[in-house]
mmCIF file of C-alpha atoms and ligand atoms in Angstrom:
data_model
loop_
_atom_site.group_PDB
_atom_site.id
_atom_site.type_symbol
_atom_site.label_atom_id
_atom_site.label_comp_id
_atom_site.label_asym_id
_atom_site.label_seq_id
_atom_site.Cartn_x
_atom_site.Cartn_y
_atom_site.Cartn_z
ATOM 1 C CA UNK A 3 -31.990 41.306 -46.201
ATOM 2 C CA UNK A 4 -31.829 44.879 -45.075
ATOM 3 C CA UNK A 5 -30.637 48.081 -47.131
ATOM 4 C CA UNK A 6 -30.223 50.032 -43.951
ATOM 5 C CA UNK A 7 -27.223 51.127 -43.067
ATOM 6 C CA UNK A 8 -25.993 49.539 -39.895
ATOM 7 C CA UNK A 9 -25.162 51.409 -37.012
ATOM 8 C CA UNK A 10 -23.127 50.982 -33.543
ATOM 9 C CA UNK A 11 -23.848 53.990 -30.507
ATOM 10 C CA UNK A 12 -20.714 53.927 -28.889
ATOM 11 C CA UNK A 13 -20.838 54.914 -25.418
ATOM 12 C CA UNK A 14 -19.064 55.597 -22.108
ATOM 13 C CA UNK A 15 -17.917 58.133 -19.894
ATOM 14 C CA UNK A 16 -15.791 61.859 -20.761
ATOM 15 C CA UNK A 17 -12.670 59.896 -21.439
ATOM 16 C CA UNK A 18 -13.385 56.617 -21.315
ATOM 17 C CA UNK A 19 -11.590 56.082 -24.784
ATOM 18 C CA UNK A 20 -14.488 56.186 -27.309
ATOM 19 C CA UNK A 21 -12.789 58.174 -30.112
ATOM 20 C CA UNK A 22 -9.771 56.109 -29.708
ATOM 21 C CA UNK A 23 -11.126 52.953 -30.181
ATOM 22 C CA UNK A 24 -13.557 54.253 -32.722
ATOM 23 C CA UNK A 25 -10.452 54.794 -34.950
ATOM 24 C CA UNK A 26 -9.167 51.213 -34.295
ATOM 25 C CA UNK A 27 -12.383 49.955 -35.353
ATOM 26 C CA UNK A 28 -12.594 52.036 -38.788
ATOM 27 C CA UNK A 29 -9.101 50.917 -39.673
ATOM 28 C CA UNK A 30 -9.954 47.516 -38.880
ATOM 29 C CA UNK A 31 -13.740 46.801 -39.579
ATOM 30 C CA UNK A 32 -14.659 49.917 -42.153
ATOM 31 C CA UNK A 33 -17.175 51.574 -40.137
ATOM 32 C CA UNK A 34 -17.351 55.612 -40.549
ATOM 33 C CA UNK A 35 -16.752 56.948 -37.287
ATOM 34 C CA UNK A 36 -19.080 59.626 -36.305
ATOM 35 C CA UNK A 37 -18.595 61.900 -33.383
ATOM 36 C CA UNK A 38 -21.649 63.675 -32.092
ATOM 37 C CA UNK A 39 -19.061 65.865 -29.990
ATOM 38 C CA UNK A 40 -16.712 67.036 -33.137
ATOM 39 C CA UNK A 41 -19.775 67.044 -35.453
ATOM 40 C CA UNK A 42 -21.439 69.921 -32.633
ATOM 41 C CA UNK A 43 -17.788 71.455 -31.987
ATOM 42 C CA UNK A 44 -17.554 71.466 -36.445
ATOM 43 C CA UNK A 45 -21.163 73.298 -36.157
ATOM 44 C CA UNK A 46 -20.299 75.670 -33.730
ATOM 45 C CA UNK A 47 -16.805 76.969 -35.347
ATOM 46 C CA UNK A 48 -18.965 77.209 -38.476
ATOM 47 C CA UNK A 49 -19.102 81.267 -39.121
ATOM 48 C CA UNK A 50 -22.724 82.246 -39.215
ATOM 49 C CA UNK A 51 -24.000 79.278 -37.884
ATOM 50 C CA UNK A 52 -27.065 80.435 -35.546
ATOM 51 C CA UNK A 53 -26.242 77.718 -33.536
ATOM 52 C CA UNK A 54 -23.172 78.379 -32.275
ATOM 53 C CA UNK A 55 -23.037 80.262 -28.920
ATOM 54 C CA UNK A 56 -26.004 77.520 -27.870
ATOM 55 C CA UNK A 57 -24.204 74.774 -28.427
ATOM 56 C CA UNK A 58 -20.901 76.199 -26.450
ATOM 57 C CA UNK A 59 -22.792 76.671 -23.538
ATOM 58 C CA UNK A 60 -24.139 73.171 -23.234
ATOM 59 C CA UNK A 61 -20.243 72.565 -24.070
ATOM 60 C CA UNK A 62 -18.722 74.419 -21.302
ATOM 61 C CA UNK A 63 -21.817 73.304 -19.155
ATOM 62 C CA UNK A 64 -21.326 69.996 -19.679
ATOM 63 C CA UNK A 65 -25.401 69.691 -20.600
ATOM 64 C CA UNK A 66 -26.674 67.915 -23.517
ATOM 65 C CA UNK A 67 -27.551 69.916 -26.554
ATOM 66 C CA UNK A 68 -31.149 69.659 -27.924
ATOM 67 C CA UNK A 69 -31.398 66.973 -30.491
ATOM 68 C CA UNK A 70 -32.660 68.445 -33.078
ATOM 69 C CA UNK A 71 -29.406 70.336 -33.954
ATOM 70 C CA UNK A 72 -27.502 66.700 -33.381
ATOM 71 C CA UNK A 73 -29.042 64.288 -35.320
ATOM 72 C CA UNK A 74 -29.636 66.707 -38.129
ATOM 73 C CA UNK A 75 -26.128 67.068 -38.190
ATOM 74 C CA UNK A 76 -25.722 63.013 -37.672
ATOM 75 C CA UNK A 77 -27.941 62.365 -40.690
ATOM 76 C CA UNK A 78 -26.466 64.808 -42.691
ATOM 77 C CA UNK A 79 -22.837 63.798 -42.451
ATOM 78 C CA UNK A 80 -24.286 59.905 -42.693
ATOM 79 C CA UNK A 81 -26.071 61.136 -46.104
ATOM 80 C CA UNK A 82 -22.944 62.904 -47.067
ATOM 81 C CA UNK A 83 -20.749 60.008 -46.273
ATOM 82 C CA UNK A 84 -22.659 57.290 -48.145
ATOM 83 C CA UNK A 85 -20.988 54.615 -46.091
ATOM 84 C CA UNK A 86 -23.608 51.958 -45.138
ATOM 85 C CA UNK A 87 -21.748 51.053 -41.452
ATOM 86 C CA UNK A 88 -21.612 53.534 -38.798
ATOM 87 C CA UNK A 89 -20.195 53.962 -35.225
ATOM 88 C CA UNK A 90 -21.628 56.856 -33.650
ATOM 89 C CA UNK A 91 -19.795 57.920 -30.600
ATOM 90 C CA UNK A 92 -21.063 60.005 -27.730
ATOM 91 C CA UNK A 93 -25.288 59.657 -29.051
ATOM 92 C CA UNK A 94 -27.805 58.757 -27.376
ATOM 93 C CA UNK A 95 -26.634 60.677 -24.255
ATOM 94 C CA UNK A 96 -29.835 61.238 -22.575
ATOM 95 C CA UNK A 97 -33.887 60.666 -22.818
ATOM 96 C CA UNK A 98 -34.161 63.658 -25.640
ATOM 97 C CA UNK A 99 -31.199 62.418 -27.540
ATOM 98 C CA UNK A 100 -32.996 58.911 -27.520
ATOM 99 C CA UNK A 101 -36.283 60.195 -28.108
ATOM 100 C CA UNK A 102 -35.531 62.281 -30.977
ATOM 101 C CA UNK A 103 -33.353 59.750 -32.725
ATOM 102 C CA UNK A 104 -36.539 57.235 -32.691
ATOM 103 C CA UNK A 105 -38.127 59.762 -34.474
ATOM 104 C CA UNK A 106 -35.878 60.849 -36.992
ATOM 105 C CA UNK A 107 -34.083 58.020 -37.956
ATOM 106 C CA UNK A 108 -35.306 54.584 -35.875
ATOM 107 C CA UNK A 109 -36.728 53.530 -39.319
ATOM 108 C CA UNK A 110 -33.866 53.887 -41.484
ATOM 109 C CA UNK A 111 -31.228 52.108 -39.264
ATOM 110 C CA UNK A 112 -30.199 48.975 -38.084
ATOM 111 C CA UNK A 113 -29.269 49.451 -34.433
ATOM 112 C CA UNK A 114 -26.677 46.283 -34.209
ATOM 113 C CA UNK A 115 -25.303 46.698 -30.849
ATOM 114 C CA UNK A 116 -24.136 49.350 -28.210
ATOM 115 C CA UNK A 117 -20.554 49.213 -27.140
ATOM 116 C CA UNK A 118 -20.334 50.595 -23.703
ATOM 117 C CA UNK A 119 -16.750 51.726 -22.503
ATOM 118 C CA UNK A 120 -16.797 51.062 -18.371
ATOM 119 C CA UNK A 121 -13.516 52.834 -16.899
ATOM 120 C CA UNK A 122 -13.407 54.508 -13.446
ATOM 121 C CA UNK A 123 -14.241 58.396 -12.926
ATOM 122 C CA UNK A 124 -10.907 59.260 -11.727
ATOM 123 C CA UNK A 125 -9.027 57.533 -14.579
ATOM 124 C CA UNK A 126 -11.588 59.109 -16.722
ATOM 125 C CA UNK A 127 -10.814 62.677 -15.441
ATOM 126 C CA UNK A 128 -6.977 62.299 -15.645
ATOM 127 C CA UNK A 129 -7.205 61.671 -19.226
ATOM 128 C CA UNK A 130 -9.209 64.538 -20.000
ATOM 129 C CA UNK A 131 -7.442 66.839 -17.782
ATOM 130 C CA UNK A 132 -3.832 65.115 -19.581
ATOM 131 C CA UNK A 133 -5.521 65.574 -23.129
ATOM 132 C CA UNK A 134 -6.660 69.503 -21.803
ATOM 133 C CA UNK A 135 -2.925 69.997 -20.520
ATOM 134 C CA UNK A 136 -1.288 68.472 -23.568
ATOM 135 C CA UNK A 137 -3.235 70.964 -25.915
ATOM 136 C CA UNK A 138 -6.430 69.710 -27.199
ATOM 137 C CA UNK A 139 -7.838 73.110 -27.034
ATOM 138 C CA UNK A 140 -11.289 71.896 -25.706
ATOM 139 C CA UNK A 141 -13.015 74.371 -23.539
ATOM 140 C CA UNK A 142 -14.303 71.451 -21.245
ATOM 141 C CA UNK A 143 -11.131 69.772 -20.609
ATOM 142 C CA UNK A 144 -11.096 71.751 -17.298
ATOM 143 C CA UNK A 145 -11.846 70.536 -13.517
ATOM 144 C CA UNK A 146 -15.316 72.672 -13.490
ATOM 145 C CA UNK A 147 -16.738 71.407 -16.835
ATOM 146 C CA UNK A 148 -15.786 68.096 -16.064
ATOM 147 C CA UNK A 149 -17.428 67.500 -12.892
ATOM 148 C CA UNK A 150 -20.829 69.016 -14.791
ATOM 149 C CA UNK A 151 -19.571 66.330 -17.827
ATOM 150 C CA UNK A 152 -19.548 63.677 -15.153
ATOM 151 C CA UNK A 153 -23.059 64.694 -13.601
ATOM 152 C CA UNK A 154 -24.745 64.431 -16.852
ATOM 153 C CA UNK A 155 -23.309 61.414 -17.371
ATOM 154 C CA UNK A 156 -24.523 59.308 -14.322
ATOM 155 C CA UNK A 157 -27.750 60.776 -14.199
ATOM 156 C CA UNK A 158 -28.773 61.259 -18.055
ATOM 157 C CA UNK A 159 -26.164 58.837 -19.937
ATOM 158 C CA UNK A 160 -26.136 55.639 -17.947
ATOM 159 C CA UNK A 161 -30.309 55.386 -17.654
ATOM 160 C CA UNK A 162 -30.178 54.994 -21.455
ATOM 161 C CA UNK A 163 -27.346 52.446 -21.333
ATOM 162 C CA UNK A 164 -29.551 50.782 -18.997
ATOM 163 C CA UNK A 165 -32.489 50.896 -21.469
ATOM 164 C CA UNK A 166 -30.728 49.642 -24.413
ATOM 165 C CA UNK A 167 -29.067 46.941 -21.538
ATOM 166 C CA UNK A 168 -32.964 45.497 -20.590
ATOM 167 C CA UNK A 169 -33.289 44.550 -24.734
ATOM 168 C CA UNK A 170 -29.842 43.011 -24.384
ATOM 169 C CA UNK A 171 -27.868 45.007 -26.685
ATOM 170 C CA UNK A 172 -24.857 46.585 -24.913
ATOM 171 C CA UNK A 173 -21.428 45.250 -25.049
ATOM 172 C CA UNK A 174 -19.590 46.286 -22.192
ATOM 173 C CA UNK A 175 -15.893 46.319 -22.626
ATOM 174 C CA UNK A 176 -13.072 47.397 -19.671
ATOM 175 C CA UNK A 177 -11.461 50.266 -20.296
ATOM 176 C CA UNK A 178 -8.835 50.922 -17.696
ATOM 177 C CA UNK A 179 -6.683 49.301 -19.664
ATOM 178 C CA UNK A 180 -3.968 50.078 -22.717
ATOM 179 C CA UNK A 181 -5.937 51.146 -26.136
ATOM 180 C CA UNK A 182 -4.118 48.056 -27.364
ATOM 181 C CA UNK A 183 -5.554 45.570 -24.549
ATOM 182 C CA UNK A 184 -8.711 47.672 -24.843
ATOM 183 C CA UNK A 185 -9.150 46.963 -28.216
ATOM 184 C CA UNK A 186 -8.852 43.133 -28.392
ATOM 185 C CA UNK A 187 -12.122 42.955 -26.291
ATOM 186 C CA UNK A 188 -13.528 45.366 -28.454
ATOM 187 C CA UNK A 189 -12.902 43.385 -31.405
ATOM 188 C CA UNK A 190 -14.700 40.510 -29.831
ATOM 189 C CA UNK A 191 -17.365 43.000 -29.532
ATOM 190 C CA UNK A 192 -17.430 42.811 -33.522
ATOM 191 C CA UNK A 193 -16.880 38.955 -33.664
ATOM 192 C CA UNK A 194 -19.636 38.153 -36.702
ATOM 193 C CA UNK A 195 -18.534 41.966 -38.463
ATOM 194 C CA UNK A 196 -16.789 41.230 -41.128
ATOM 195 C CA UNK A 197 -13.787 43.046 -41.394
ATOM 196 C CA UNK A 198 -12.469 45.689 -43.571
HETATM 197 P P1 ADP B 222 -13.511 59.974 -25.248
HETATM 198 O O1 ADP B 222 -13.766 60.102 -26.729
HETATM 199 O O2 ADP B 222 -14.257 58.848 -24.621
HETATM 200 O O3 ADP B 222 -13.708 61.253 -24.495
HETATM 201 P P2 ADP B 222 -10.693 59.800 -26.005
HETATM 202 O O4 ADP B 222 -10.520 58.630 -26.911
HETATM 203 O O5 ADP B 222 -10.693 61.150 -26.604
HETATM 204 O O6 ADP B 222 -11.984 59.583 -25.067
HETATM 205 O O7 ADP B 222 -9.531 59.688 -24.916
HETATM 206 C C1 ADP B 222 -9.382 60.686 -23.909
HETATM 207 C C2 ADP B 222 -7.886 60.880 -23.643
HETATM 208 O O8 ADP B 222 -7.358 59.696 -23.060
HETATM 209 C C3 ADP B 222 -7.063 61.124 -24.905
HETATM 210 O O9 ADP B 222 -6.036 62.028 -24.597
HETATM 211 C C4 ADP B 222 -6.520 59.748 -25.249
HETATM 212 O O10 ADP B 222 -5.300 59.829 -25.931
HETATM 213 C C5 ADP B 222 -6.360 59.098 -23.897
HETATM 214 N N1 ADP B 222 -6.664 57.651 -23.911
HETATM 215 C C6 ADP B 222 -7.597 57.017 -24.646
HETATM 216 N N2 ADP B 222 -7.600 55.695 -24.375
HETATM 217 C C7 ADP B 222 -6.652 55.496 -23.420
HETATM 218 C C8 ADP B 222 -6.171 54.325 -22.728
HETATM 219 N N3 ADP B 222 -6.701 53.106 -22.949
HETATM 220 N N4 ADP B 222 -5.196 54.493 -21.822
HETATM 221 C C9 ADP B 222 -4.670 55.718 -21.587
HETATM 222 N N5 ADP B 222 -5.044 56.851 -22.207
HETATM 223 C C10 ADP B 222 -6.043 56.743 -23.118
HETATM 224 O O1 C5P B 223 -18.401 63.298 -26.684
HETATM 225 P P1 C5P B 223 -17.720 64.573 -26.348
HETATM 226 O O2 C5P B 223 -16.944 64.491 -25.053
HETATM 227 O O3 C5P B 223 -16.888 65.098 -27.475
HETATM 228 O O4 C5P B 223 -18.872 65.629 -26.105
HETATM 229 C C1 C5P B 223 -18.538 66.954 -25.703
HETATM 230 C C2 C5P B 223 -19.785 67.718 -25.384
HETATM 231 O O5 C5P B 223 -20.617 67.860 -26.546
HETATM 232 C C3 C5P B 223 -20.718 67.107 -24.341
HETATM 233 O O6 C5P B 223 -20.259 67.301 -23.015
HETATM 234 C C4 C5P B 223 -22.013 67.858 -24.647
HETATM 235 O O7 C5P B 223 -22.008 69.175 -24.130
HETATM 236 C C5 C5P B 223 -21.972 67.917 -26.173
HETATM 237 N N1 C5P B 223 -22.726 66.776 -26.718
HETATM 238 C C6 C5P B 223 -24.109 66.870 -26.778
HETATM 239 N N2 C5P B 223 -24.847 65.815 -27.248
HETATM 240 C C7 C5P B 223 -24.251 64.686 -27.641
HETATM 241 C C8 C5P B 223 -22.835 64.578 -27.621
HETATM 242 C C9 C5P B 223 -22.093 65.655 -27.135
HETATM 243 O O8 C5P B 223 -24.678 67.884 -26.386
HETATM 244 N N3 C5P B 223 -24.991 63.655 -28.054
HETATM 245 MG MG1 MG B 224 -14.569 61.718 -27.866
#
């Protein structure tokens, strides 16, 4: 028997479909769906916040912001939430992000799996450039942020899928596919969660 709330990292590549999916998977399973990426974009529209030209230039830069600011702003919206099942999306995203998290919150988690979203770069781009054309107002929905995005991924993202992959944890699901055909393998991802 555990009291801690359960968690999911939810990981994969600048428009792999990890928001997307997330939302299939709180409609379906109940989770609260927390996005490291809006919760620093939230932070840095907040007036006043003494964070927020920092946190736009990792943005822009495609670079990882410390994690400090993030998972302060993960455990608060957790707290705030008072859900006990969470899928955060887009954390750990490198070394410090991983390092920091064991810190702060290893002991009051249950880490049940990682759900890794593998989809090819250039699919990857096209969305984001698609989701940049069709409005989303992101200022790194652009070619020049994006190739940064994609650097940071390979060589600061994927060593800590590979860590959590050597204690068997990550479940890899194909995601050059519909969000509908996506999402049946993600559900078997969940088979054992009960559902909503
Ligand atoms: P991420 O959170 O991984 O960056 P998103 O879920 O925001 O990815 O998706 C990026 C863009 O691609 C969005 O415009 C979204 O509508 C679109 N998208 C997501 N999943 C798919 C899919 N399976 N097929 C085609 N387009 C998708
Ligand atoms: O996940 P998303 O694409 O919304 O992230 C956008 C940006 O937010 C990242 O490219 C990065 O600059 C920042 N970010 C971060 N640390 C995280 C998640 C996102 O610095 N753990
Ligand atoms: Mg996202």
């Amino acid at each position: 028997m555990t009291s801690k709330p359960g968690i999911v990292f939810v990981l994969g590549a600048p428009g792999s479909g990890k928001g997307t999916q997330c939302e299939k998977i709180v409609d379906k399973f109940g989770f609260v769906h927390l996005s490291a990426g809006d919760l620093l974009r939230e932070e840095r529209n907040t007036p006043g916040s003494q964070y927020g030209a920092l946190i736009e230039g990792h943005i822009t830069g495609g670079t990882i912001v410390p994690v400090e600011i993030t998972c302060s702003l993960l455990e608060k919206a957790m707290i705030k939430s008072g859900s006990s099942k969470f899928l955060i999306d887009g954390f750990p995203r490198n070394q410090n992000n991983l390092d920091g998290w064991n810190s702060q919150m290893g002991a009051k988690v249950n880490l049940l799996f990682v759900l890794f979203f593998e989809c090819p770069q250039e699919v990857c781009t096209d969305r984001c450039l698609q989701r940049g054309a069709a409005g989303s107002g992101r200022s790194d929905d652009n070619p020049e942020s994006l190739a940064k995005r994609f650097d940071t991924y390979i060589n600061a993202t994927m060593p800590i899928v590979d860590h959590y992959r050597a204690q068997d944890l990550v479940r890899t699901v194909l995601a050059n596919r519909s969000p509908d055909e996506v999402f049946v393998d993600v559900c078997e991802a969940f088979d054992g969660i009960k559902e909503a």
